[in-house]
Short mmCIF file of N, CA and C in Angstrom, two decimals:
data_model
loop_
_atom_site.label_atom_id
_atom_site.label_comp_id
_atom_site.label_asym_id
_atom_site.label_seq_id
_atom_site.Cartn_x
_atom_site.Cartn_y
_atom_site.Cartn_z
N MET X 74 24.30 -1.54 10.78
CA MET X 74 23.96 -2.81 11.37
C MET X 74 24.37 -3.91 10.40
N SER X 75 24.90 -4.97 10.93
CA SER X 75 25.40 -6.07 10.12
C SER X 75 24.74 -7.37 10.54
N HIS X 76 24.52 -8.26 9.56
CA HIS X 76 23.91 -9.56 9.82
C HIS X 76 24.72 -10.63 9.11
N ASN X 77 24.81 -11.80 9.73
CA ASN X 77 25.36 -12.95 9.05
C ASN X 77 24.20 -13.73 8.45
N LEU X 78 24.25 -13.94 7.14
CA LEU X 78 23.19 -14.64 6.42
C LEU X 78 23.68 -16.01 6.00
N ARG X 79 22.89 -17.03 6.27
CA ARG X 79 23.22 -18.39 5.85
C ARG X 79 22.57 -18.63 4.50
N LEU X 80 23.38 -18.98 3.50
CA LEU X 80 22.89 -19.26 2.16
C LEU X 80 22.38 -20.69 2.04
N ILE X 81 21.66 -20.95 0.98
CA ILE X 81 21.10 -22.28 0.75
C ILE X 81 22.18 -23.35 0.77
N ASP X 82 23.34 -23.05 0.20
CA ASP X 82 24.41 -24.05 0.15
C ASP X 82 25.13 -24.23 1.49
N GLY X 83 24.67 -23.51 2.53
CA GLY X 83 25.24 -23.66 3.86
C GLY X 83 26.32 -22.64 4.19
N SER X 84 26.83 -21.92 3.19
CA SER X 84 27.86 -20.93 3.48
C SER X 84 27.22 -19.70 4.16
N VAL X 85 28.05 -18.92 4.81
CA VAL X 85 27.60 -17.75 5.55
C VAL X 85 28.29 -16.52 4.97
N ILE X 86 27.51 -15.48 4.76
CA ILE X 86 28.09 -14.21 4.33
C ILE X 86 27.65 -13.13 5.29
N SER X 87 28.45 -12.09 5.41
CA SER X 87 28.11 -10.95 6.25
C SER X 87 27.49 -9.89 5.35
N HIS X 88 26.37 -9.36 5.79
CA HIS X 88 25.68 -8.33 5.02
C HIS X 88 25.50 -7.10 5.90
N THR X 89 25.90 -5.97 5.42
CA THR X 89 25.71 -4.71 6.13
C THR X 89 24.62 -3.93 5.43
N HIS X 90 23.67 -3.42 6.20
CA HIS X 90 22.60 -2.61 5.64
C HIS X 90 23.18 -1.34 5.05
N ILE X 91 22.68 -0.96 3.91
CA ILE X 91 23.14 0.24 3.22
C ILE X 91 21.99 1.24 3.22
N PRO X 92 22.17 2.41 3.81
CA PRO X 92 21.09 3.40 3.79
C PRO X 92 20.84 3.89 2.37
N LEU X 93 19.62 4.34 2.10
CA LEU X 93 19.30 4.88 0.79
C LEU X 93 20.12 6.14 0.55
N LYS X 94 20.64 6.26 -0.66
CA LYS X 94 21.41 7.45 -1.01
C LYS X 94 21.24 7.70 -2.49
N GLY X 95 21.70 8.84 -2.96
CA GLY X 95 21.62 9.17 -4.38
C GLY X 95 22.53 8.27 -5.20
N THR X 96 22.21 8.18 -6.47
CA THR X 96 23.01 7.37 -7.38
C THR X 96 24.04 8.23 -8.10
N VAL X 97 25.14 7.63 -8.48
CA VAL X 97 26.14 8.36 -9.26
C VAL X 97 25.83 8.26 -10.75
N SER X 98 25.05 7.27 -11.14
CA SER X 98 24.67 7.09 -12.55
C SER X 98 23.42 7.91 -12.85
N PRO X 99 23.29 8.39 -14.08
CA PRO X 99 22.05 9.10 -14.43
C PRO X 99 20.86 8.13 -14.39
N THR X 100 19.70 8.64 -13.99
CA THR X 100 18.50 7.82 -13.91
C THR X 100 17.53 8.19 -15.03
N ILE X 101 16.55 7.34 -15.21
CA ILE X 101 15.51 7.66 -16.18
C ILE X 101 14.67 8.82 -15.65
N SER X 102 13.94 9.47 -16.51
CA SER X 102 13.10 10.61 -16.09
C SER X 102 11.86 10.11 -15.37
N PRO X 103 11.21 10.99 -14.60
CA PRO X 103 9.96 10.59 -13.96
C PRO X 103 8.92 10.10 -14.97
N ARG X 104 8.84 10.70 -16.14
CA ARG X 104 7.89 10.26 -17.16
C ARG X 104 8.24 8.86 -17.64
N GLU X 105 9.54 8.60 -17.88
CA GLU X 105 9.95 7.25 -18.30
C GLU X 105 9.64 6.22 -17.21
N PHE X 106 9.83 6.61 -15.96
CA PHE X 106 9.51 5.71 -14.85
C PHE X 106 8.02 5.38 -14.84
N LYS X 107 7.18 6.42 -14.94
CA LYS X 107 5.72 6.20 -14.93
C LYS X 107 5.28 5.37 -16.12
N ASP X 108 5.85 5.63 -17.28
CA ASP X 108 5.49 4.84 -18.47
C ASP X 108 5.89 3.38 -18.31
N ALA X 109 7.05 3.14 -17.73
CA ALA X 109 7.51 1.76 -17.53
C ALA X 109 6.62 1.05 -16.51
N MET X 110 6.29 1.71 -15.41
CA MET X 110 5.46 1.10 -14.37
C MET X 110 4.03 0.85 -14.86
N ALA X 111 3.57 1.64 -15.84
CA ALA X 111 2.21 1.47 -16.36
C ALA X 111 2.00 0.09 -16.98
N ALA X 112 3.06 -0.54 -17.43
CA ALA X 112 2.95 -1.86 -18.05
C ALA X 112 2.68 -2.96 -17.03
N LEU X 113 2.90 -2.69 -15.75
CA LEU X 113 2.70 -3.69 -14.70
C LEU X 113 1.26 -3.66 -14.21
N ALA X 114 0.84 -4.71 -13.53
CA ALA X 114 -0.48 -4.76 -12.90
C ALA X 114 -0.31 -4.70 -11.40
N PHE X 115 -1.11 -3.87 -10.75
CA PHE X 115 -1.05 -3.68 -9.30
C PHE X 115 -2.42 -3.86 -8.69
N THR X 116 -2.48 -4.38 -7.48
CA THR X 116 -3.72 -4.41 -6.73
C THR X 116 -3.99 -3.00 -6.23
N VAL X 117 -5.21 -2.52 -6.44
CA VAL X 117 -5.60 -1.19 -5.99
C VAL X 117 -6.00 -1.28 -4.52
N ALA X 118 -5.51 -0.36 -3.72
CA ALA X 118 -5.81 -0.36 -2.29
C ALA X 118 -6.03 1.06 -1.78
N LEU X 119 -6.59 1.15 -0.59
CA LEU X 119 -6.70 2.42 0.10
C LEU X 119 -5.84 2.34 1.35
N ALA X 120 -5.07 3.37 1.60
CA ALA X 120 -4.37 3.53 2.87
C ALA X 120 -5.13 4.59 3.64
N THR X 121 -5.37 4.35 4.92
CA THR X 121 -6.10 5.30 5.75
C THR X 121 -5.39 5.47 7.08
N ALA X 122 -5.61 6.61 7.68
CA ALA X 122 -5.06 6.89 9.01
C ALA X 122 -5.96 7.91 9.69
N SER X 123 -5.93 7.91 11.01
CA SER X 123 -6.70 8.91 11.75
C SER X 123 -5.92 9.30 13.00
N HIS X 124 -6.16 10.54 13.41
CA HIS X 124 -5.52 11.04 14.64
C HIS X 124 -6.26 12.29 15.08
N ALA X 125 -6.56 12.36 16.36
CA ALA X 125 -7.17 13.54 16.98
C ALA X 125 -8.41 14.01 16.22
N GLY X 126 -9.25 13.06 15.81
CA GLY X 126 -10.50 13.40 15.13
C GLY X 126 -10.38 13.64 13.64
N GLU X 127 -9.18 13.65 13.11
CA GLU X 127 -8.99 13.83 11.67
C GLU X 127 -8.71 12.47 11.04
N ARG X 128 -9.29 12.22 9.88
CA ARG X 128 -9.00 10.99 9.15
C ARG X 128 -8.72 11.33 7.70
N VAL X 129 -7.78 10.59 7.13
CA VAL X 129 -7.41 10.78 5.73
C VAL X 129 -7.29 9.41 5.08
N GLY X 130 -7.40 9.42 3.78
CA GLY X 130 -7.23 8.20 3.02
C GLY X 130 -6.81 8.54 1.61
N ARG X 131 -6.12 7.61 0.98
CA ARG X 131 -5.70 7.81 -0.40
C ARG X 131 -5.58 6.47 -1.09
N THR X 132 -5.80 6.49 -2.39
CA THR X 132 -5.65 5.29 -3.19
C THR X 132 -4.16 5.05 -3.41
N ILE X 133 -3.75 3.79 -3.23
CA ILE X 133 -2.35 3.43 -3.43
C ILE X 133 -2.25 2.14 -4.25
N THR X 134 -1.13 1.99 -4.91
CA THR X 134 -0.79 0.71 -5.54
C THR X 134 0.58 0.25 -5.05
N SER X 135 1.23 1.07 -4.25
CA SER X 135 2.56 0.74 -3.74
C SER X 135 2.48 0.25 -2.30
N PHE X 136 2.24 -1.06 -2.17
CA PHE X 136 2.25 -1.71 -0.87
C PHE X 136 2.66 -3.15 -1.07
N MET X 137 3.21 -3.74 -0.04
CA MET X 137 3.64 -5.14 -0.16
C MET X 137 3.85 -5.77 1.20
N PRO X 138 3.61 -7.09 1.27
CA PRO X 138 3.96 -7.80 2.50
C PRO X 138 5.47 -7.87 2.60
N LEU X 139 5.99 -7.71 3.80
CA LEU X 139 7.44 -7.75 4.00
C LEU X 139 7.90 -9.00 4.73
N SER X 140 7.10 -9.46 5.67
CA SER X 140 7.54 -10.54 6.54
C SER X 140 6.31 -11.28 7.07
N ALA X 141 6.45 -12.59 7.26
CA ALA X 141 5.37 -13.37 7.87
C ALA X 141 5.59 -13.51 9.38
N GLU X 142 6.84 -13.52 9.81
CA GLU X 142 7.16 -13.66 11.23
C GLU X 142 8.17 -12.61 11.65
N PRO X 143 7.76 -11.49 12.18
CA PRO X 143 6.39 -11.09 12.45
C PRO X 143 5.70 -10.60 11.17
N PRO X 144 4.36 -10.53 11.17
CA PRO X 144 3.64 -10.10 9.97
C PRO X 144 3.77 -8.59 9.75
N TYR X 145 4.57 -8.22 8.76
CA TYR X 145 4.82 -6.82 8.43
C TYR X 145 4.30 -6.51 7.03
N LEU X 146 3.85 -5.27 6.88
CA LEU X 146 3.37 -4.74 5.60
C LEU X 146 4.04 -3.39 5.38
N MET X 147 4.38 -3.07 4.14
CA MET X 147 4.98 -1.79 3.82
C MET X 147 4.10 -1.04 2.83
N ILE X 148 3.91 0.25 3.07
CA ILE X 148 3.19 1.12 2.14
C ILE X 148 4.09 2.29 1.77
N SER X 149 3.84 2.85 0.60
CA SER X 149 4.61 4.00 0.12
C SER X 149 3.65 5.18 -0.03
N ILE X 150 3.95 6.27 0.67
CA ILE X 150 3.07 7.45 0.67
C ILE X 150 3.89 8.67 0.26
N ASP X 151 3.31 9.49 -0.62
CA ASP X 151 3.94 10.73 -1.07
C ASP X 151 4.33 11.55 0.16
N ALA X 152 5.58 12.01 0.20
CA ALA X 152 6.11 12.72 1.37
C ALA X 152 5.35 14.01 1.66
N SER X 153 4.69 14.60 0.66
CA SER X 153 3.96 15.84 0.88
C SER X 153 2.52 15.62 1.33
N SER X 154 2.10 14.38 1.45
CA SER X 154 0.72 14.05 1.82
C SER X 154 0.45 14.29 3.30
N ARG X 155 -0.73 14.76 3.61
CA ARG X 155 -1.15 14.93 5.00
C ARG X 155 -1.14 13.59 5.74
N MET X 156 -1.31 12.50 4.99
CA MET X 156 -1.32 11.17 5.60
C MET X 156 -0.01 10.89 6.34
N VAL X 157 1.10 11.40 5.84
CA VAL X 157 2.40 11.20 6.49
C VAL X 157 2.33 11.73 7.93
N ASP X 158 1.75 12.90 8.09
CA ASP X 158 1.64 13.50 9.42
C ASP X 158 0.77 12.66 10.36
N LEU X 159 -0.37 12.18 9.84
CA LEU X 159 -1.27 11.41 10.68
C LEU X 159 -0.69 10.05 11.07
N ILE X 160 0.01 9.40 10.14
CA ILE X 160 0.65 8.13 10.47
C ILE X 160 1.74 8.35 11.51
N ALA X 161 2.52 9.39 11.33
CA ALA X 161 3.59 9.68 12.29
C ALA X 161 3.03 10.00 13.67
N ALA X 162 1.93 10.74 13.72
CA ALA X 162 1.35 11.14 15.01
C ALA X 162 0.64 9.97 15.69
N SER X 163 -0.11 9.17 14.93
CA SER X 163 -0.90 8.08 15.53
C SER X 163 -0.10 6.80 15.68
N ARG X 164 0.96 6.68 14.89
CA ARG X 164 1.79 5.47 14.83
C ARG X 164 0.97 4.26 14.38
N ARG X 165 -0.02 4.51 13.49
CA ARG X 165 -0.89 3.46 12.96
C ARG X 165 -1.33 3.84 11.55
N PHE X 166 -1.69 2.81 10.77
CA PHE X 166 -2.34 3.01 9.49
C PHE X 166 -3.11 1.74 9.13
N SER X 167 -4.04 1.87 8.20
CA SER X 167 -4.82 0.73 7.73
C SER X 167 -4.73 0.66 6.22
N VAL X 168 -4.90 -0.54 5.70
CA VAL X 168 -4.89 -0.76 4.25
C VAL X 168 -6.09 -1.64 3.90
N ALA X 169 -6.79 -1.27 2.85
CA ALA X 169 -7.89 -2.08 2.31
C ALA X 169 -7.59 -2.36 0.85
N ALA X 170 -7.32 -3.62 0.52
CA ALA X 170 -7.16 -4.02 -0.88
C ALA X 170 -8.56 -4.08 -1.47
N LEU X 171 -8.79 -3.32 -2.53
CA LEU X 171 -10.13 -3.19 -3.09
C LEU X 171 -10.50 -4.38 -3.95
N ALA X 172 -11.80 -4.61 -4.03
CA ALA X 172 -12.36 -5.69 -4.84
C ALA X 172 -12.97 -5.09 -6.10
N ARG X 173 -13.14 -5.95 -7.09
CA ARG X 173 -13.85 -5.51 -8.30
C ARG X 173 -15.19 -4.93 -7.89
N GLY X 174 -15.58 -3.88 -8.55
CA GLY X 174 -16.82 -3.19 -8.21
C GLY X 174 -16.60 -2.01 -7.28
N GLN X 175 -15.39 -1.81 -6.79
CA GLN X 175 -15.10 -0.70 -5.89
C GLN X 175 -14.30 0.40 -6.59
N GLU X 176 -14.45 0.49 -7.91
CA GLU X 176 -13.73 1.49 -8.70
C GLU X 176 -14.08 2.91 -8.28
N GLU X 177 -15.36 3.16 -7.95
CA GLU X 177 -15.75 4.51 -7.56
C GLU X 177 -15.03 4.93 -6.28
N ILE X 178 -14.90 4.02 -5.33
CA ILE X 178 -14.18 4.33 -4.09
C ILE X 178 -12.73 4.65 -4.40
N ALA X 179 -12.11 3.84 -5.27
CA ALA X 179 -10.72 4.08 -5.66
C ALA X 179 -10.57 5.46 -6.30
N ASP X 180 -11.49 5.80 -7.19
CA ASP X 180 -11.43 7.10 -7.87
C ASP X 180 -11.55 8.26 -6.89
N ILE X 181 -12.51 8.17 -5.97
CA ILE X 181 -12.73 9.25 -5.00
C ILE X 181 -11.48 9.45 -4.14
N PHE X 182 -10.88 8.35 -3.67
CA PHE X 182 -9.70 8.47 -2.81
C PHE X 182 -8.43 8.79 -3.61
N ALA X 183 -8.51 8.71 -4.94
CA ALA X 183 -7.40 9.16 -5.80
C ALA X 183 -7.53 10.65 -6.12
N GLY X 184 -8.59 11.27 -5.62
CA GLY X 184 -8.77 12.71 -5.82
C GLY X 184 -9.65 13.07 -7.00
N LYS X 185 -10.25 12.08 -7.65
CA LYS X 185 -11.18 12.37 -8.74
C LYS X 185 -12.52 12.77 -8.13
N GLY X 186 -13.10 13.80 -8.68
CA GLY X 186 -14.31 14.33 -8.08
C GLY X 186 -13.92 15.34 -7.01
N ASN X 187 -14.90 16.00 -6.46
CA ASN X 187 -14.60 17.05 -5.49
C ASN X 187 -15.47 16.86 -4.25
N LEU X 188 -15.33 15.73 -3.61
CA LEU X 188 -16.10 15.48 -2.39
C LEU X 188 -15.38 16.05 -1.18
N PRO X 189 -16.08 16.82 -0.35
CA PRO X 189 -15.44 17.32 0.86
C PRO X 189 -15.11 16.20 1.85
N ASP X 190 -15.89 15.10 1.83
CA ASP X 190 -15.63 13.97 2.72
C ASP X 190 -15.55 12.70 1.88
N ARG X 191 -14.34 12.26 1.60
CA ARG X 191 -14.14 11.05 0.80
C ARG X 191 -14.76 9.83 1.47
N PHE X 192 -14.85 9.84 2.79
CA PHE X 192 -15.38 8.70 3.52
C PHE X 192 -16.90 8.60 3.41
N SER X 193 -17.53 9.53 2.68
CA SER X 193 -18.98 9.43 2.45
C SER X 193 -19.29 8.39 1.36
N VAL X 194 -18.26 7.90 0.67
CA VAL X 194 -18.43 6.87 -0.36
C VAL X 194 -17.93 5.54 0.21
N GLY X 195 -18.73 4.51 0.12
CA GLY X 195 -18.37 3.21 0.69
C GLY X 195 -18.94 3.06 2.08
N ASP X 196 -18.89 1.84 2.58
CA ASP X 196 -19.37 1.54 3.93
C ASP X 196 -18.18 1.46 4.87
N TRP X 197 -18.12 2.38 5.81
CA TRP X 197 -16.97 2.50 6.69
C TRP X 197 -17.31 2.16 8.13
N GLY X 198 -16.44 1.43 8.75
CA GLY X 198 -16.51 1.15 10.17
C GLY X 198 -15.20 1.58 10.79
N LEU X 199 -14.92 1.05 11.98
CA LEU X 199 -13.68 1.37 12.67
C LEU X 199 -13.01 0.10 13.15
N TRP X 200 -11.69 0.07 13.06
CA TRP X 200 -10.89 -0.97 13.70
C TRP X 200 -10.89 -0.68 15.19
N PRO X 201 -10.57 -1.65 16.04
CA PRO X 201 -10.43 -1.36 17.48
C PRO X 201 -9.43 -0.23 17.76
N SER X 202 -8.45 -0.06 16.87
CA SER X 202 -7.45 1.00 17.02
C SER X 202 -8.02 2.39 16.78
N GLY X 203 -9.21 2.45 16.15
CA GLY X 203 -9.79 3.74 15.78
C GLY X 203 -9.56 4.11 14.33
N ASN X 204 -8.74 3.34 13.61
CA ASN X 204 -8.51 3.61 12.19
C ASN X 204 -9.76 3.25 11.38
N PRO X 205 -9.97 3.97 10.26
CA PRO X 205 -11.10 3.64 9.39
C PRO X 205 -10.95 2.23 8.80
N LYS X 206 -12.08 1.52 8.68
CA LYS X 206 -12.10 0.17 8.10
C LYS X 206 -13.18 0.13 7.02
N LEU X 207 -12.77 -0.15 5.78
CA LEU X 207 -13.71 -0.24 4.66
C LEU X 207 -14.35 -1.62 4.66
N ASP X 208 -15.67 -1.66 4.79
CA ASP X 208 -16.40 -2.92 4.71
C ASP X 208 -16.53 -3.33 3.25
N GLY X 209 -16.48 -4.63 2.97
CA GLY X 209 -16.65 -5.13 1.61
C GLY X 209 -15.37 -5.18 0.80
N ALA X 210 -14.24 -4.89 1.41
CA ALA X 210 -12.96 -4.95 0.70
C ALA X 210 -12.53 -6.40 0.54
N LEU X 211 -11.66 -6.64 -0.41
CA LEU X 211 -11.07 -7.96 -0.60
C LEU X 211 -10.28 -8.38 0.64
N LEU X 212 -9.47 -7.46 1.15
CA LEU X 212 -8.60 -7.68 2.29
C LEU X 212 -8.46 -6.38 3.05
N SER X 213 -8.62 -6.43 4.35
CA SER X 213 -8.44 -5.24 5.19
C SER X 213 -7.44 -5.55 6.29
N LEU X 214 -6.51 -4.63 6.48
CA LEU X 214 -5.44 -4.81 7.46
C LEU X 214 -5.29 -3.55 8.31
N ASP X 215 -5.14 -3.73 9.61
CA ASP X 215 -4.86 -2.61 10.49
C ASP X 215 -3.45 -2.82 11.03
N CYS X 216 -2.66 -1.78 11.00
CA CYS X 216 -1.23 -1.91 11.30
C CYS X 216 -0.77 -0.91 12.35
N GLU X 217 0.19 -1.36 13.15
CA GLU X 217 0.89 -0.48 14.08
C GLU X 217 2.24 -0.16 13.46
N LEU X 218 2.58 1.10 13.38
CA LEU X 218 3.82 1.55 12.77
C LEU X 218 5.03 1.01 13.54
N VAL X 219 5.95 0.36 12.83
CA VAL X 219 7.18 -0.14 13.47
C VAL X 219 8.44 0.45 12.85
N GLY X 220 8.29 1.20 11.75
CA GLY X 220 9.46 1.83 11.14
C GLY X 220 9.09 2.60 9.89
N SER X 221 10.01 3.42 9.44
CA SER X 221 9.80 4.18 8.22
C SER X 221 11.14 4.46 7.56
N ILE X 222 11.07 4.66 6.25
CA ILE X 222 12.28 4.94 5.47
C ILE X 222 11.98 6.13 4.57
N ASP X 223 12.84 7.13 4.61
CA ASP X 223 12.72 8.27 3.71
C ASP X 223 13.25 7.83 2.36
N ALA X 224 12.37 7.76 1.36
CA ALA X 224 12.77 7.29 0.03
C ALA X 224 12.49 8.39 -1.00
N ALA X 225 13.28 9.45 -0.94
CA ALA X 225 13.19 10.58 -1.87
C ALA X 225 11.84 11.27 -1.71
N ASP X 226 10.96 11.20 -2.73
CA ASP X 226 9.69 11.91 -2.66
C ASP X 226 8.58 11.12 -1.99
N HIS X 227 8.90 9.94 -1.45
CA HIS X 227 7.93 9.12 -0.74
C HIS X 227 8.51 8.66 0.61
N ILE X 228 7.62 8.31 1.51
CA ILE X 228 8.01 7.72 2.78
C ILE X 228 7.49 6.28 2.76
N LEU X 229 8.36 5.34 3.09
CA LEU X 229 7.95 3.94 3.20
C LEU X 229 7.64 3.68 4.67
N PHE X 230 6.40 3.31 4.95
CA PHE X 230 5.98 3.00 6.31
C PHE X 230 5.86 1.50 6.45
N VAL X 231 6.45 0.95 7.50
CA VAL X 231 6.35 -0.48 7.80
C VAL X 231 5.46 -0.63 9.02
N GLY X 232 4.45 -1.48 8.87
CA GLY X 232 3.52 -1.71 9.96
C GLY X 232 3.43 -3.17 10.32
N ALA X 233 3.30 -3.43 11.61
CA ALA X 233 3.00 -4.78 12.08
C ALA X 233 1.49 -4.95 11.96
N ILE X 234 1.06 -6.02 11.31
CA ILE X 234 -0.38 -6.25 11.10
C ILE X 234 -0.97 -6.77 12.40
N ILE X 235 -1.91 -5.98 12.96
CA ILE X 235 -2.50 -6.35 14.25
C ILE X 235 -3.93 -6.87 14.10
N GLU X 236 -4.58 -6.57 13.01
CA GLU X 236 -5.93 -7.06 12.72
C GLU X 236 -6.01 -7.31 11.22
N ALA X 237 -6.77 -8.34 10.83
CA ALA X 237 -6.95 -8.64 9.40
C ALA X 237 -8.29 -9.31 9.15
N THR X 238 -8.94 -8.92 8.07
CA THR X 238 -10.14 -9.60 7.60
C THR X 238 -10.01 -9.75 6.08
N SER X 239 -10.64 -10.79 5.55
CA SER X 239 -10.63 -10.97 4.10
C SER X 239 -11.93 -11.61 3.65
N ASP X 240 -12.23 -11.45 2.37
CA ASP X 240 -13.41 -12.05 1.77
C ASP X 240 -12.94 -12.89 0.59
N PRO X 241 -12.78 -14.19 0.77
CA PRO X 241 -12.24 -15.05 -0.30
C PRO X 241 -13.15 -15.15 -1.52
N LEU X 242 -14.37 -14.67 -1.41
CA LEU X 242 -15.28 -14.71 -2.56
C LEU X 242 -15.12 -13.50 -3.47
N ARG X 243 -14.42 -12.49 -3.01
CA ARG X 243 -14.20 -11.27 -3.81
C ARG X 243 -12.97 -11.45 -4.69
N ARG X 244 -12.91 -10.69 -5.77
CA ARG X 244 -11.75 -10.70 -6.68
C ARG X 244 -11.07 -9.33 -6.62
N ALA X 245 -9.76 -9.32 -6.77
CA ALA X 245 -8.96 -8.10 -6.65
C ALA X 245 -9.25 -7.11 -7.78
N LEU X 246 -9.31 -5.85 -7.43
CA LEU X 246 -9.36 -4.77 -8.41
C LEU X 246 -7.92 -4.46 -8.80
N LEU X 247 -7.64 -4.56 -10.10
CA LEU X 247 -6.28 -4.37 -10.59
C LEU X 247 -6.16 -3.09 -11.40
N TRP X 248 -4.94 -2.53 -11.43
CA TRP X 248 -4.63 -1.31 -12.17
C TRP X 248 -3.45 -1.61 -13.09
N SER X 249 -3.63 -1.38 -14.39
CA SER X 249 -2.56 -1.59 -15.37
C SER X 249 -2.84 -0.73 -16.58
N GLU X 250 -1.80 -0.27 -17.23
CA GLU X 250 -1.94 0.58 -18.42
C GLU X 250 -2.82 1.80 -18.12
N ARG X 251 -2.67 2.34 -16.91
CA ARG X 251 -3.36 3.55 -16.46
C ARG X 251 -4.89 3.41 -16.43
N ASP X 252 -5.37 2.20 -16.13
CA ASP X 252 -6.81 1.97 -16.05
C ASP X 252 -7.06 0.71 -15.22
N TYR X 253 -8.29 0.56 -14.76
CA TYR X 253 -8.66 -0.67 -14.07
C TYR X 253 -8.68 -1.79 -15.10
N THR X 254 -8.28 -2.96 -14.68
CA THR X 254 -8.21 -4.08 -15.60
C THR X 254 -8.74 -5.33 -14.92
N VAL X 255 -9.21 -6.24 -15.72
CA VAL X 255 -9.69 -7.51 -15.20
C VAL X 255 -8.81 -8.59 -15.79
N LYS X 256 -8.23 -9.39 -14.92
CA LYS X 256 -7.40 -10.51 -15.37
C LYS X 256 -8.29 -11.46 -16.15
N GLU X 257 -7.85 -11.81 -17.33
CA GLU X 257 -8.62 -12.73 -18.17
C GLU X 257 -8.71 -14.10 -17.51
N GLU X 258 -9.90 -14.65 -17.52
CA GLU X 258 -10.10 -16.01 -17.01
C GLU X 258 -9.51 -17.01 -18.00
N ARG X 259 -8.94 -18.07 -17.49
CA ARG X 259 -8.40 -19.12 -18.36
C ARG X 259 -9.55 -19.95 -18.89
N GLY X 260 -9.49 -20.20 -20.18
CA GLY X 260 -10.53 -21.01 -20.81
C GLY X 260 -10.32 -22.49 -20.51
N ALA X 261 -11.31 -23.29 -20.86
CA ALA X 261 -11.25 -24.72 -20.61
C ALA X 261 -10.14 -25.38 -21.40
N ASN X 262 -9.70 -24.74 -22.50
CA ASN X 262 -8.66 -25.33 -23.35
C ASN X 262 -7.28 -24.84 -23.00
N SER X 263 -7.13 -24.06 -21.94
CA SER X 263 -5.81 -23.53 -21.57
C SER X 263 -4.95 -24.59 -20.95
#
C-alpha cells in the first residue's frame, strides 16, 4: 500500500509501507536489549481480555496511543501468551494504566505469587463489551481490535478505543531500572 504524504514545507513524497522483516545487520542480544530498556521509564498497565467465560490479564509496559482520529491504541503481547488467543477470538481487549498504590495488582498480573485467580486482587467490574474493567485505575480503556502485526516474539494489537474513563487525581505508576519508581516532584526552587 502506498500513500502520498504532504510535508511541512508543502512538498509531497510517496511512501510505501514496508512489512516487518529480518535485518541483515547483527542485532544486540536480548540481554543487551533488556538492559538498555531498563534505563527508560514506562507507565505500568494491565491488558485484559475475555472470551467464552475465560478471562486473562497481564502486566504490560509496551502500549502507546497511535492515533487521535480515529482513537487507536497499540499493545504488545508475548506471542506465546494465552491472551493472544482470547484477543483474536473476541476481537477486543482492555487496558488499565495503573496508579500509584496499585503495585500489588501489577505484581500479581506479572506472575508474582501463585494465585489461581489473578482477578481476585483489585476491584473489578465489566465494560459493556464484557471485558474486565479495573476500578481505581489512572486510566481505563476498552478497545475493539482493528488490526495486528506479527513482530517476532510479540504480537502488536491495534484497538479502536470505544470506552474510556480516567481519574485525574491519581498519579501514574512508573517502572524504571527494573522496579517501581516515583517521579521526583519539582521543588519550589526549580
